[in-house]
PDB file of C-alpha atoms in Angstrom:
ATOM      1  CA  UNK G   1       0.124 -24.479 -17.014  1.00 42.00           C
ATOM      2  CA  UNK G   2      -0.213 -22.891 -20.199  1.00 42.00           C
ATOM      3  CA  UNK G   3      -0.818 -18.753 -18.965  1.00 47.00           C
ATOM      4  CA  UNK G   4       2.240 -19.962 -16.644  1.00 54.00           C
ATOM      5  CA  UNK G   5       4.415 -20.379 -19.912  1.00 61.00           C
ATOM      6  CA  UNK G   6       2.655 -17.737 -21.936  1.00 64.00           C
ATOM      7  CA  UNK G   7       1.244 -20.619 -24.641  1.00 62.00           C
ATOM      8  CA  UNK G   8      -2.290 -19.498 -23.100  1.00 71.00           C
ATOM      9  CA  UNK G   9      -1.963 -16.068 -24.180  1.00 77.00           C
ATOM     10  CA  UNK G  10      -0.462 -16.975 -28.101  1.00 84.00           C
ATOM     11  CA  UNK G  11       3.242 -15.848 -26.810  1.00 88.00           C
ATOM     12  CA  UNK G  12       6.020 -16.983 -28.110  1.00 93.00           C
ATOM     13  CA  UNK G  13       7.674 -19.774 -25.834  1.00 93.00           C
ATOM     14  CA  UNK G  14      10.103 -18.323 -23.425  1.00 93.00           C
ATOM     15  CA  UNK G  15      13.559 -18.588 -24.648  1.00 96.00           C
ATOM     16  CA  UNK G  16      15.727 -21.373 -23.582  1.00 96.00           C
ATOM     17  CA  UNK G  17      19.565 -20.140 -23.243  1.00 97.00           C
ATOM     18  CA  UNK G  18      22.029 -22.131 -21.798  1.00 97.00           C
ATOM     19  CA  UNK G  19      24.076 -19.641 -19.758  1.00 97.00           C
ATOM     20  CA  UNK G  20      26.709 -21.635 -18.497  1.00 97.00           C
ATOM     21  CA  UNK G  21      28.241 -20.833 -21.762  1.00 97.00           C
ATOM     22  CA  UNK G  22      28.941 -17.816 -21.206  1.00 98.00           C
ATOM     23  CA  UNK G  23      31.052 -17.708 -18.369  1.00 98.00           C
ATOM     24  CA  UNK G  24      30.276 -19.187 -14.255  1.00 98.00           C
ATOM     25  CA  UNK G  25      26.254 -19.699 -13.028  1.00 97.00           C
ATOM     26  CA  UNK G  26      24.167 -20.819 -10.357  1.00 97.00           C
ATOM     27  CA  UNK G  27      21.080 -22.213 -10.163  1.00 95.00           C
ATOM     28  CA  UNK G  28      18.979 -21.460  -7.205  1.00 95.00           C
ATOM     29  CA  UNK G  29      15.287 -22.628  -6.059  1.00 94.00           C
ATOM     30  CA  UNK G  30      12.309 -19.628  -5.764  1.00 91.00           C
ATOM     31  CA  UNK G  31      11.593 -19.455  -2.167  1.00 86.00           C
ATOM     32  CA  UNK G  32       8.117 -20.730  -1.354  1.00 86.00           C
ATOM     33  CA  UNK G  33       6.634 -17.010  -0.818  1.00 85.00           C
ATOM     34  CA  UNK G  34       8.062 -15.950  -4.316  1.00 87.00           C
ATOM     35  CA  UNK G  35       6.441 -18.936  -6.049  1.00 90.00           C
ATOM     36  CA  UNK G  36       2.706 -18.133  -4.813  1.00 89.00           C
ATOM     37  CA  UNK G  37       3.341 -14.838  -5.047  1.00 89.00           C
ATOM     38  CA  UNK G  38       4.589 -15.297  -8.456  1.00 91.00           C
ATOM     39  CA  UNK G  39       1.711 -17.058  -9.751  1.00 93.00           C
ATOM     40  CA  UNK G  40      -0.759 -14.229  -8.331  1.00 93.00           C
ATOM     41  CA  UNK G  41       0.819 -11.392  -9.442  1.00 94.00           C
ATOM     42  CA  UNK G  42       1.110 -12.974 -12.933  1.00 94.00           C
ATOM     43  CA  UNK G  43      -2.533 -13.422 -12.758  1.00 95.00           C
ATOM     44  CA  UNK G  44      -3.241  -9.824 -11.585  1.00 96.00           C
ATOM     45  CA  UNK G  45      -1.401  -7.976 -14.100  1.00 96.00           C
ATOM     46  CA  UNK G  46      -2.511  -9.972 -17.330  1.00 94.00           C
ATOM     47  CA  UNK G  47      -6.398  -9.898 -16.398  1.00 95.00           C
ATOM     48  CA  UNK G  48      -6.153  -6.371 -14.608  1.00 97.00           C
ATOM     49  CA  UNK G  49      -6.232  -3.324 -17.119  1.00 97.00           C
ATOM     50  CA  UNK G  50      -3.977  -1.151 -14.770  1.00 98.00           C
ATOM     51  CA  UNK G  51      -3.769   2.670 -14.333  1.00 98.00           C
ATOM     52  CA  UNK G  52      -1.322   4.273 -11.306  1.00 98.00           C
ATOM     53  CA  UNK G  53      -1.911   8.105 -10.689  1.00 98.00           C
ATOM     54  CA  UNK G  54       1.203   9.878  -9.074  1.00 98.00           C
ATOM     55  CA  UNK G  55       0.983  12.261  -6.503  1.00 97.00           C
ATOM     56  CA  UNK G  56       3.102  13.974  -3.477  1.00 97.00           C
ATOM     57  CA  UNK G  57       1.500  14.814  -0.426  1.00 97.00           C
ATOM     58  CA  UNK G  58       2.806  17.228   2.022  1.00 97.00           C
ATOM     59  CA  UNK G  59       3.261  15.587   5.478  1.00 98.00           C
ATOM     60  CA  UNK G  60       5.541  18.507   7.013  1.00 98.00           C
ATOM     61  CA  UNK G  61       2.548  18.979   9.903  1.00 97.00           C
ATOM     62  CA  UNK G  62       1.952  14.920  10.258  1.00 97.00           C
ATOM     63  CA  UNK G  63       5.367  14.523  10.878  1.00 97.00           C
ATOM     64  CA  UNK G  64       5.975  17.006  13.700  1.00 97.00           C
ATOM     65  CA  UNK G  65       2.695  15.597  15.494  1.00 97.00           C
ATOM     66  CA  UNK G  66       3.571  11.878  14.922  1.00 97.00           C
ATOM     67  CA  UNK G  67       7.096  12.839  16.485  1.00 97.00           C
ATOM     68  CA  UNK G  68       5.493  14.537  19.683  1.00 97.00           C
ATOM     69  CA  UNK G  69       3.015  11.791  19.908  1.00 95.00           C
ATOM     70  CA  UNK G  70       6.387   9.269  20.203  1.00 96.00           C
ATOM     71  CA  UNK G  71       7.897  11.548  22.691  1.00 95.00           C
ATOM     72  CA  UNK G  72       5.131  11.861  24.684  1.00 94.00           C
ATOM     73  CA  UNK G  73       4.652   7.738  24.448  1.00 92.00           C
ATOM     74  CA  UNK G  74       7.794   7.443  25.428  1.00 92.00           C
ATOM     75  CA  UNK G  75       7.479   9.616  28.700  1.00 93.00           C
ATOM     76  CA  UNK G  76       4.271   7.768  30.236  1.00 92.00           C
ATOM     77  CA  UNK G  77       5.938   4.453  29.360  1.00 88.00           C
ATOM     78  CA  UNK G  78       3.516   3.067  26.998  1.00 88.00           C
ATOM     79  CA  UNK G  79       5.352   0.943  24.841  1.00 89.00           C
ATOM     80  CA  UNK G  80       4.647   2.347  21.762  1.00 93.00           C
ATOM     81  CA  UNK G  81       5.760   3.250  18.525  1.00 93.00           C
ATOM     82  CA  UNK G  82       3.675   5.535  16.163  1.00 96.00           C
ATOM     83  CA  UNK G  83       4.949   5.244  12.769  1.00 95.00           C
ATOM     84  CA  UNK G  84       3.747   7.338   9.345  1.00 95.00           C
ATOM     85  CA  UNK G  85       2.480   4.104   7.697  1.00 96.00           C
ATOM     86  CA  UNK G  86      -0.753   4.101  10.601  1.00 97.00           C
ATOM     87  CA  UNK G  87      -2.005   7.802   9.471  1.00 97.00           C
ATOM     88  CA  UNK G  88      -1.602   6.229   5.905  1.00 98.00           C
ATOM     89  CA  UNK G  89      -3.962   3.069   7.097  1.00 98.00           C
ATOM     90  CA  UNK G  90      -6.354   5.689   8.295  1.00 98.00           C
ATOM     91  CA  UNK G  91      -6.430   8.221   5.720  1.00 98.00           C
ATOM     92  CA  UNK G  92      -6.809   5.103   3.117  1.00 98.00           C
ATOM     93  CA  UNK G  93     -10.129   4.058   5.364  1.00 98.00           C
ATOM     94  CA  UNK G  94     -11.558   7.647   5.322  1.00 98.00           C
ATOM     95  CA  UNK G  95     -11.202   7.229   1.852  1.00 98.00           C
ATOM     96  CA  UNK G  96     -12.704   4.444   1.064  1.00 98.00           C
ATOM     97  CA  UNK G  97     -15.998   5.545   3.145  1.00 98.00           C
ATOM     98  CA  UNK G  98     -16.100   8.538   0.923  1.00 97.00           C
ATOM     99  CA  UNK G  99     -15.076   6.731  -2.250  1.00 98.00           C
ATOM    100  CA  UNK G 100     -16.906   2.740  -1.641  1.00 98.00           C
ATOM    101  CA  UNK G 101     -16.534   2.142  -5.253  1.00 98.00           C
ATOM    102  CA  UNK G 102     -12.635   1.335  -3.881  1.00 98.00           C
ATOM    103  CA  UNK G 103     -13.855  -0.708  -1.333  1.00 98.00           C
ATOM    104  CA  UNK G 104     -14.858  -3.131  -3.886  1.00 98.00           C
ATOM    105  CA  UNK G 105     -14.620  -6.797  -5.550  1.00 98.00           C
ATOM    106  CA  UNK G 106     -15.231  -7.298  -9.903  1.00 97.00           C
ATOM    107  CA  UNK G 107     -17.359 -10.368 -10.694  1.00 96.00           C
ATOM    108  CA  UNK G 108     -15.339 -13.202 -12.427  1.00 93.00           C
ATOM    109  CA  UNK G 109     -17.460 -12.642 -15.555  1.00 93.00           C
ATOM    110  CA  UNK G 110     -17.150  -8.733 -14.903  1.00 93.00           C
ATOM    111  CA  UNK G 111     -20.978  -8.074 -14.753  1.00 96.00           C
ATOM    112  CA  UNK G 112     -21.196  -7.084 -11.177  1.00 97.00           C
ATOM    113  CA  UNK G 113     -19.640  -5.538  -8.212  1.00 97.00           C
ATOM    114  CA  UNK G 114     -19.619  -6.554  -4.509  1.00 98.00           C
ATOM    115  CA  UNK G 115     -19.359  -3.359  -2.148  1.00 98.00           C
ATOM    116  CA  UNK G 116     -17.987  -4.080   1.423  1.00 98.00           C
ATOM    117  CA  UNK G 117     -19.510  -2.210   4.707  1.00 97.00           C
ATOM    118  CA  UNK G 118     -16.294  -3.602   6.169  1.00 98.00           C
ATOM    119  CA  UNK G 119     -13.058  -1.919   6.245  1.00 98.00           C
ATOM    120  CA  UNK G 120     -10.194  -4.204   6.023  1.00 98.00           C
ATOM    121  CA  UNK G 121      -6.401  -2.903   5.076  1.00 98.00           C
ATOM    122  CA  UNK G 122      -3.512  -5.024   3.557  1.00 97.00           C
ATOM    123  CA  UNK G 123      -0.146  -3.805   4.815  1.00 97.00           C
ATOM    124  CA  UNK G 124       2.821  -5.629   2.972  1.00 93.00           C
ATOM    125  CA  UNK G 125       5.707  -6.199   5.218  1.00 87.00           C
ATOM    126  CA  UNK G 126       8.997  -6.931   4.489  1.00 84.00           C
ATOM    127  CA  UNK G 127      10.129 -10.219   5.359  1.00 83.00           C
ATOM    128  CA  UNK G 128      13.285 -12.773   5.178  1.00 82.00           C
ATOM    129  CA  UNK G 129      11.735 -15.163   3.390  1.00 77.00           C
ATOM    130  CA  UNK G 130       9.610 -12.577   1.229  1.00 80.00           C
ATOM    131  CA  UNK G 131       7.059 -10.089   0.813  1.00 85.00           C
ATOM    132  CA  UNK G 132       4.018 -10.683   2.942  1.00 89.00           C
ATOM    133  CA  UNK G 133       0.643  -8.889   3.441  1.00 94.00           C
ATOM    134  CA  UNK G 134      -1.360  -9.161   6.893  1.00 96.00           C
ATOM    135  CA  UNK G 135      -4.536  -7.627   6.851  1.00 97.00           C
ATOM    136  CA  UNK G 136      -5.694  -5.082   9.299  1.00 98.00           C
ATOM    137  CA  UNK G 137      -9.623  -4.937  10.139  1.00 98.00           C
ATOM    138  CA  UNK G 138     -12.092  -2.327  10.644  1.00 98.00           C
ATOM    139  CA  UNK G 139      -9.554  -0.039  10.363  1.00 98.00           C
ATOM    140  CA  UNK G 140     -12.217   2.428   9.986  1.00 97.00           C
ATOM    141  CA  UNK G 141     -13.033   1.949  13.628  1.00 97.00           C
ATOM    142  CA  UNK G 142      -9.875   1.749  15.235  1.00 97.00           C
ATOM    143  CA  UNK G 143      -7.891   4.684  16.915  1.00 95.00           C
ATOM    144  CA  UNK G 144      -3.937   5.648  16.252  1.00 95.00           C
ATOM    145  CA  UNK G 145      -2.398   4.046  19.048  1.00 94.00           C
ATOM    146  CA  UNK G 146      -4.650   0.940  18.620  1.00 96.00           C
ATOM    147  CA  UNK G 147      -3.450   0.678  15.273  1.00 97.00           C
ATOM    148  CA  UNK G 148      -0.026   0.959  16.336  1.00 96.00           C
ATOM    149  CA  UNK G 149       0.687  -1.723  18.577  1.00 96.00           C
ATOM    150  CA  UNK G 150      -1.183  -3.981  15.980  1.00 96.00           C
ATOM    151  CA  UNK G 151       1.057  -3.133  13.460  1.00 96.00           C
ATOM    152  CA  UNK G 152       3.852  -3.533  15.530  1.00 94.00           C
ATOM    153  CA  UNK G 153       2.907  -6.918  16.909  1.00 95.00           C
ATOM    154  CA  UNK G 154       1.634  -8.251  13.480  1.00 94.00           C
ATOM    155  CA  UNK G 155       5.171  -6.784  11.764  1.00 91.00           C
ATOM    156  CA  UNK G 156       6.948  -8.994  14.670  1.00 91.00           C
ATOM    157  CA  UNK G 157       4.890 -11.990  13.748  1.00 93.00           C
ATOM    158  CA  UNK G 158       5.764 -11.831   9.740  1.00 90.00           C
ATOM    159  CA  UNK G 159       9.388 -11.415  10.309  1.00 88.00           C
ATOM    160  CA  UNK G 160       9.005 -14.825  12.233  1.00 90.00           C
ATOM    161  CA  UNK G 161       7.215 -16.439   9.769  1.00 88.00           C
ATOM    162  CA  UNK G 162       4.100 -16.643  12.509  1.00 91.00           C
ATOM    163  CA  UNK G 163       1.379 -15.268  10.650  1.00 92.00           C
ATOM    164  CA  UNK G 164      -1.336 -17.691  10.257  1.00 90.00           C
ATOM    165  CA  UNK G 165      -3.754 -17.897   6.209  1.00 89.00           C
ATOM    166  CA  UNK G 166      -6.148 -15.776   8.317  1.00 91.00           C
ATOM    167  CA  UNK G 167      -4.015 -13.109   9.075  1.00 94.00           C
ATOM    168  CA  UNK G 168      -3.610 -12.791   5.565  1.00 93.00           C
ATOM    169  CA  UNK G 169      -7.314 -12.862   4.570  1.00 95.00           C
ATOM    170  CA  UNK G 170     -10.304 -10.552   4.014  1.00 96.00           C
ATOM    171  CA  UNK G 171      -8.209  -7.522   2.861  1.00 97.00           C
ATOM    172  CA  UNK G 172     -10.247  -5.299   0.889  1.00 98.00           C
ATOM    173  CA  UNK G 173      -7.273  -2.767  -0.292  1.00 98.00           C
ATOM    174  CA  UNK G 174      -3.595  -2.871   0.202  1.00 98.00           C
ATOM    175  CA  UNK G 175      -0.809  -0.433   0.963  1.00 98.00           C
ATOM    176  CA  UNK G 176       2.932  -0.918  -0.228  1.00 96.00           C
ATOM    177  CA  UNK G 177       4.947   1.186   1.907  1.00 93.00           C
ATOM    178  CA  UNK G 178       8.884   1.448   0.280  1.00 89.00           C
ATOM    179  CA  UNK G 179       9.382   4.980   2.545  1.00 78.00           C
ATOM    180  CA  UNK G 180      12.036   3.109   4.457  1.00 80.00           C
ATOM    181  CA  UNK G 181      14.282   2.017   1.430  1.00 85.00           C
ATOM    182  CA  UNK G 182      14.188   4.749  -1.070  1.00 80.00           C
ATOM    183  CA  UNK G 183      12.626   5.251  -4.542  1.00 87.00           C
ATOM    184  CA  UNK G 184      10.658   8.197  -5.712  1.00 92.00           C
ATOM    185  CA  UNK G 185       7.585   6.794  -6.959  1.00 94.00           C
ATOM    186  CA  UNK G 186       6.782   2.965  -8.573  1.00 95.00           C
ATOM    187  CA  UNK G 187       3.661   1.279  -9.806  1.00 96.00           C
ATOM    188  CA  UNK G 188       2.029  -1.247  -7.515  1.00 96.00           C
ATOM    189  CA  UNK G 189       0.535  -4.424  -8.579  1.00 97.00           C
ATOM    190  CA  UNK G 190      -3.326  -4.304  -7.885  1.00 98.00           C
ATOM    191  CA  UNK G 191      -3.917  -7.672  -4.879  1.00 96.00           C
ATOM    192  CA  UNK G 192      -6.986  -9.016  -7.147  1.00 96.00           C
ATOM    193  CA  UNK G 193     -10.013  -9.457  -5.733  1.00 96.00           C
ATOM    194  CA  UNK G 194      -9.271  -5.828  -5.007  1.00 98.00           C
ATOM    195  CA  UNK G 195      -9.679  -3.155  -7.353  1.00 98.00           C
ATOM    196  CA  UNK G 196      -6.695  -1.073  -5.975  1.00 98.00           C
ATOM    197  CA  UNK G 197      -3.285  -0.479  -3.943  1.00 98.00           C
ATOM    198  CA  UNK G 198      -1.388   2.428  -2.622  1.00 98.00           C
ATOM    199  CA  UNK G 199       2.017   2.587  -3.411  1.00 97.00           C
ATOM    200  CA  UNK G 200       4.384   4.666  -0.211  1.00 97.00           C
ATOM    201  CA  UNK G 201       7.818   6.079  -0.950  1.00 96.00           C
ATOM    202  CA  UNK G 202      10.489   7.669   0.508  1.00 95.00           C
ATOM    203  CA  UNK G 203       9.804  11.703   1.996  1.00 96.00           C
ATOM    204  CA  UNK G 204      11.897  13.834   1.057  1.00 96.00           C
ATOM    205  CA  UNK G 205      12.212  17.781   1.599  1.00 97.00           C
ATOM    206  CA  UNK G 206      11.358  20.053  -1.385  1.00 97.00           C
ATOM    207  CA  UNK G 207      10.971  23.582  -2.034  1.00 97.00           C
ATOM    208  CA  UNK G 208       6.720  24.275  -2.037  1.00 96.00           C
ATOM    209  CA  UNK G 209       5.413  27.813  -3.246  1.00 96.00           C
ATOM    210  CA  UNK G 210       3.267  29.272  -0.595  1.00 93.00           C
ATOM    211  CA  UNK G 211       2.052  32.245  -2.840  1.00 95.00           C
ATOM    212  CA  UNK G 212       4.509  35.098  -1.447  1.00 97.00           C
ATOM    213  CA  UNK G 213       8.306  32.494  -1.453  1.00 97.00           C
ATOM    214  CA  UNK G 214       9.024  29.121  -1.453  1.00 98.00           C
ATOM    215  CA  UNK G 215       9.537  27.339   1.811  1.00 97.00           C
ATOM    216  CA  UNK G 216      11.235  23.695   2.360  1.00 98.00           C
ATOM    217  CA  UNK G 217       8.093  20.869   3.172  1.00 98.00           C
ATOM    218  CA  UNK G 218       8.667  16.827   3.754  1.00 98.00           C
ATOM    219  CA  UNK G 219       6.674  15.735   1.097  1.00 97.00           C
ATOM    220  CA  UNK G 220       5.297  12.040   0.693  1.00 97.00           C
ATOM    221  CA  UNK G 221       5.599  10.571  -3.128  1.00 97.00           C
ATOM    222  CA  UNK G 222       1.903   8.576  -3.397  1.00 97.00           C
ATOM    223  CA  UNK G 223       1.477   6.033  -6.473  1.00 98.00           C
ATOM    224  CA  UNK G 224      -2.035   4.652  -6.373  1.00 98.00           C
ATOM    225  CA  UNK G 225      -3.129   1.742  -8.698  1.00 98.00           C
ATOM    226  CA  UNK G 226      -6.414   0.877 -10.283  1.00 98.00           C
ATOM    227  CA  UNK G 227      -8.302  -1.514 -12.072  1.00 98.00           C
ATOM    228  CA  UNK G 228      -9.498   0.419 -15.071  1.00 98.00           C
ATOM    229  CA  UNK G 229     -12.651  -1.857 -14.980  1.00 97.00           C
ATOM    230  CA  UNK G 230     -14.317  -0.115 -11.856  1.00 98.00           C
ATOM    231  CA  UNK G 231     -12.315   2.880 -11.324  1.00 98.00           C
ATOM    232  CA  UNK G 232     -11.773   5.852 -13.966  1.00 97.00           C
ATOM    233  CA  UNK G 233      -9.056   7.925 -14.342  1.00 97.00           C
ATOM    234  CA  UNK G 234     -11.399  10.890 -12.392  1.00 98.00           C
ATOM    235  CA  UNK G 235     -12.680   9.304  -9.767  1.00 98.00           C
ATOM    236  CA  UNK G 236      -8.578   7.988  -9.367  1.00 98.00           C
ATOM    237  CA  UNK G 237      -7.625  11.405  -8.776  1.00 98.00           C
ATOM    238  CA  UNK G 238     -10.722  12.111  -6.205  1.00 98.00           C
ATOM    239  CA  UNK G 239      -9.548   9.675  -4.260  1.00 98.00           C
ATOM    240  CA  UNK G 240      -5.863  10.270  -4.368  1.00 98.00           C
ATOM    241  CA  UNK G 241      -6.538  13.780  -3.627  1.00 98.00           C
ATOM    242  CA  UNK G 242      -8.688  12.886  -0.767  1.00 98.00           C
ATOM    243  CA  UNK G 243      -5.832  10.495   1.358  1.00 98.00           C
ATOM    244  CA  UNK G 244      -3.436  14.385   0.258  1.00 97.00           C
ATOM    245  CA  UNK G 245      -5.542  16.218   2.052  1.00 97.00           C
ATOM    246  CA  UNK G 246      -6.472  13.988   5.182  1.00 98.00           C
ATOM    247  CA  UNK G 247      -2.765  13.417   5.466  1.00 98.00           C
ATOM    248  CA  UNK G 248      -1.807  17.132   4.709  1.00 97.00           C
ATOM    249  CA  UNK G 249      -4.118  18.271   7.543  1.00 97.00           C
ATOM    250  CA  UNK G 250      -5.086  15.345  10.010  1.00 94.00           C
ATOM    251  CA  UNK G 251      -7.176  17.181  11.997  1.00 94.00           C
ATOM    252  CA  UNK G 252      -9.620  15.713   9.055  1.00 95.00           C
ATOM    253  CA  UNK G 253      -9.694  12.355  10.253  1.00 92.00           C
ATOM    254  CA  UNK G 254     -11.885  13.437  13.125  1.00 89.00           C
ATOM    255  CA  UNK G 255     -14.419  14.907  10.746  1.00 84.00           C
TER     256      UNK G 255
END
C-alpha cells in the first residue's frame, strides 16, 4: 500500500541498495507475527502523537512480600508462582479506576471518546515466533494469586503458539515488561485503539536519600506512553505517580 512504502505520507521512496555488493548476504522471510505486527505498529506511531514520561519506582517493600508470598506458596503446595509483573497488572487497574480517561478508545475522526467500565490488561509475552499480547480481564476484580496462575497458564499457552484471536482481544491498556532482559528505560509503542502502554525494565539497586543518609532501594525504571490526543503531559504524570505509589506501598491496593 502506499503508507506501507511511505508514498502516502509524501516520503521519499525507500532506497533500493543492492548489498550483495558489498561483501556475503542473506535474505530471510519476516515471520508471520512480525509482519502483522509490523503493519500495526507502523500505523500506531504515524497517526499517534506520542509522549513517554520516565519514572523509577521503589519496589524494595514489594519485593520482600512477593518473595515471602512464594515461600509460603511453596510450603502449602499450591503450585504457584507470584511474579512482580501481577502487582504491576494491579497497580495499572487501580489506576485506571482513578484515572478512566486511560481506560479509553479516540474516535476514528477524533471527535469523541469511548470510556470502558471494564478493566481489561494486555501483557506482551515473549515468544519464539514473536512478540505476543494476551489480554487479561477484569483485572480490577481479580485477586494476586488468581492473577498468577492466569498469567502463568496464558504465558505457557503463547510460548506454544496456543493462544486463540480471543485471547488476544478486548485489551483496553497494555504493559511491556523487559525487567527480565535488561535496559534502563525505552519508549513503548501505544497498542491503538488504546490511548496508552506501560513500559517495565530491569530493577536495579540505587542509593535513595531518606532525609538523614542514603540507603540502597531496588528500584523499578517505569516508561509510560501516551497519546497526546486524550492524555496531557499532567494528567501523564498523575497517573504515573499513582501506579509509584500503589507499588511503593501495596498495602494501597486494598484501599
Amino acid at each position: 500500500t502506499g503508507v506501507a512504502n511511505g508514498a502516502g505520507l509524501g516520503l521519499l521512496p525507500w532506497p533500493k541498495v543492492d548489498f550483495s555488493k558489498f561483501g556475503e548476504v542473506e535474505e530471510v522471510e519476516l515471520s508471520r507475527i512480525n509482519k502483522i505486527s509490523g503493519a500495526n505498529l507502523h500505523r500506531n506511531w504515524v497517526m499517534i502523537p506520542h509522549v513517554t514520561h520516565f519514572d523509577r519506582t521503589d519496589i524494595t517493600d514489594l519485593e520482600a512480600f512477593r518473595k515471602e508470598q512464594n515461600k509460603l506458596a511453596e510450603k502449602q503446595k499450591l503450585d504457584v508462582k507470584i511474579t512482580p509483573v501481577v502487582f504491576i497488572m494491579k497497580a495499572v487497574a487501580k489506576a485506571l479506576e482513578a484515572y478512566p480517561r486511560f481506560n479509553s478508545s479516540i474516535s476514528e475522526d477524533g471527535q469523541k471518546l469511548t470510556l470502558k467500565k471494564y478493566i481489561n490488561i494486555g501483557v506482551a509475552v515473549d515468544t519464539p515466533n514473536g512478540l505476543v499480547v494476551p489480554v487479561f480481564k477484569n483485572v480490577n476484580k481479580k485477586g494476586i494469586v488468581e492473577l498468577s496462575r492466569e498469567l502463568m497458564e496464558v504465558s505457557k499457552k503463547a510460548r506454544d503458539g496456543k493462544l486463540s484471536g480471543s485471547d488476544m482481544q478486548g485489551g483496553c491498556f497494555t504493559i511491556s515488561s523487559l525487567g527480565g532482559i535488561g535496559t534502563t528505560h525505552f519508549t513503548p509503542i501505544v497498542n491503538a485503539p488504546e490511548v496508552a502502554i506501560l513500559g517495565v525494565s530491569k530493577s536495579e539497586m540505587m542509593p535513595q536519600w531518606n532525609g538523614k543518609e542514603f540507603e540502597p532501594r531496588l528500584m523499578l525504571p517505569l516508561s509510560l506512553s501516551f497519546d497526546h490526543r486524550v492524555i496531557d503531559g499532567a494528567d501523564g504524570a498523575r497517573f504515573l505517580s499513582y501506579i509509584n505509589g500503589v507499588l511503593a506501598d501495596i498495602r494501597r491496593l486494598v484501599m
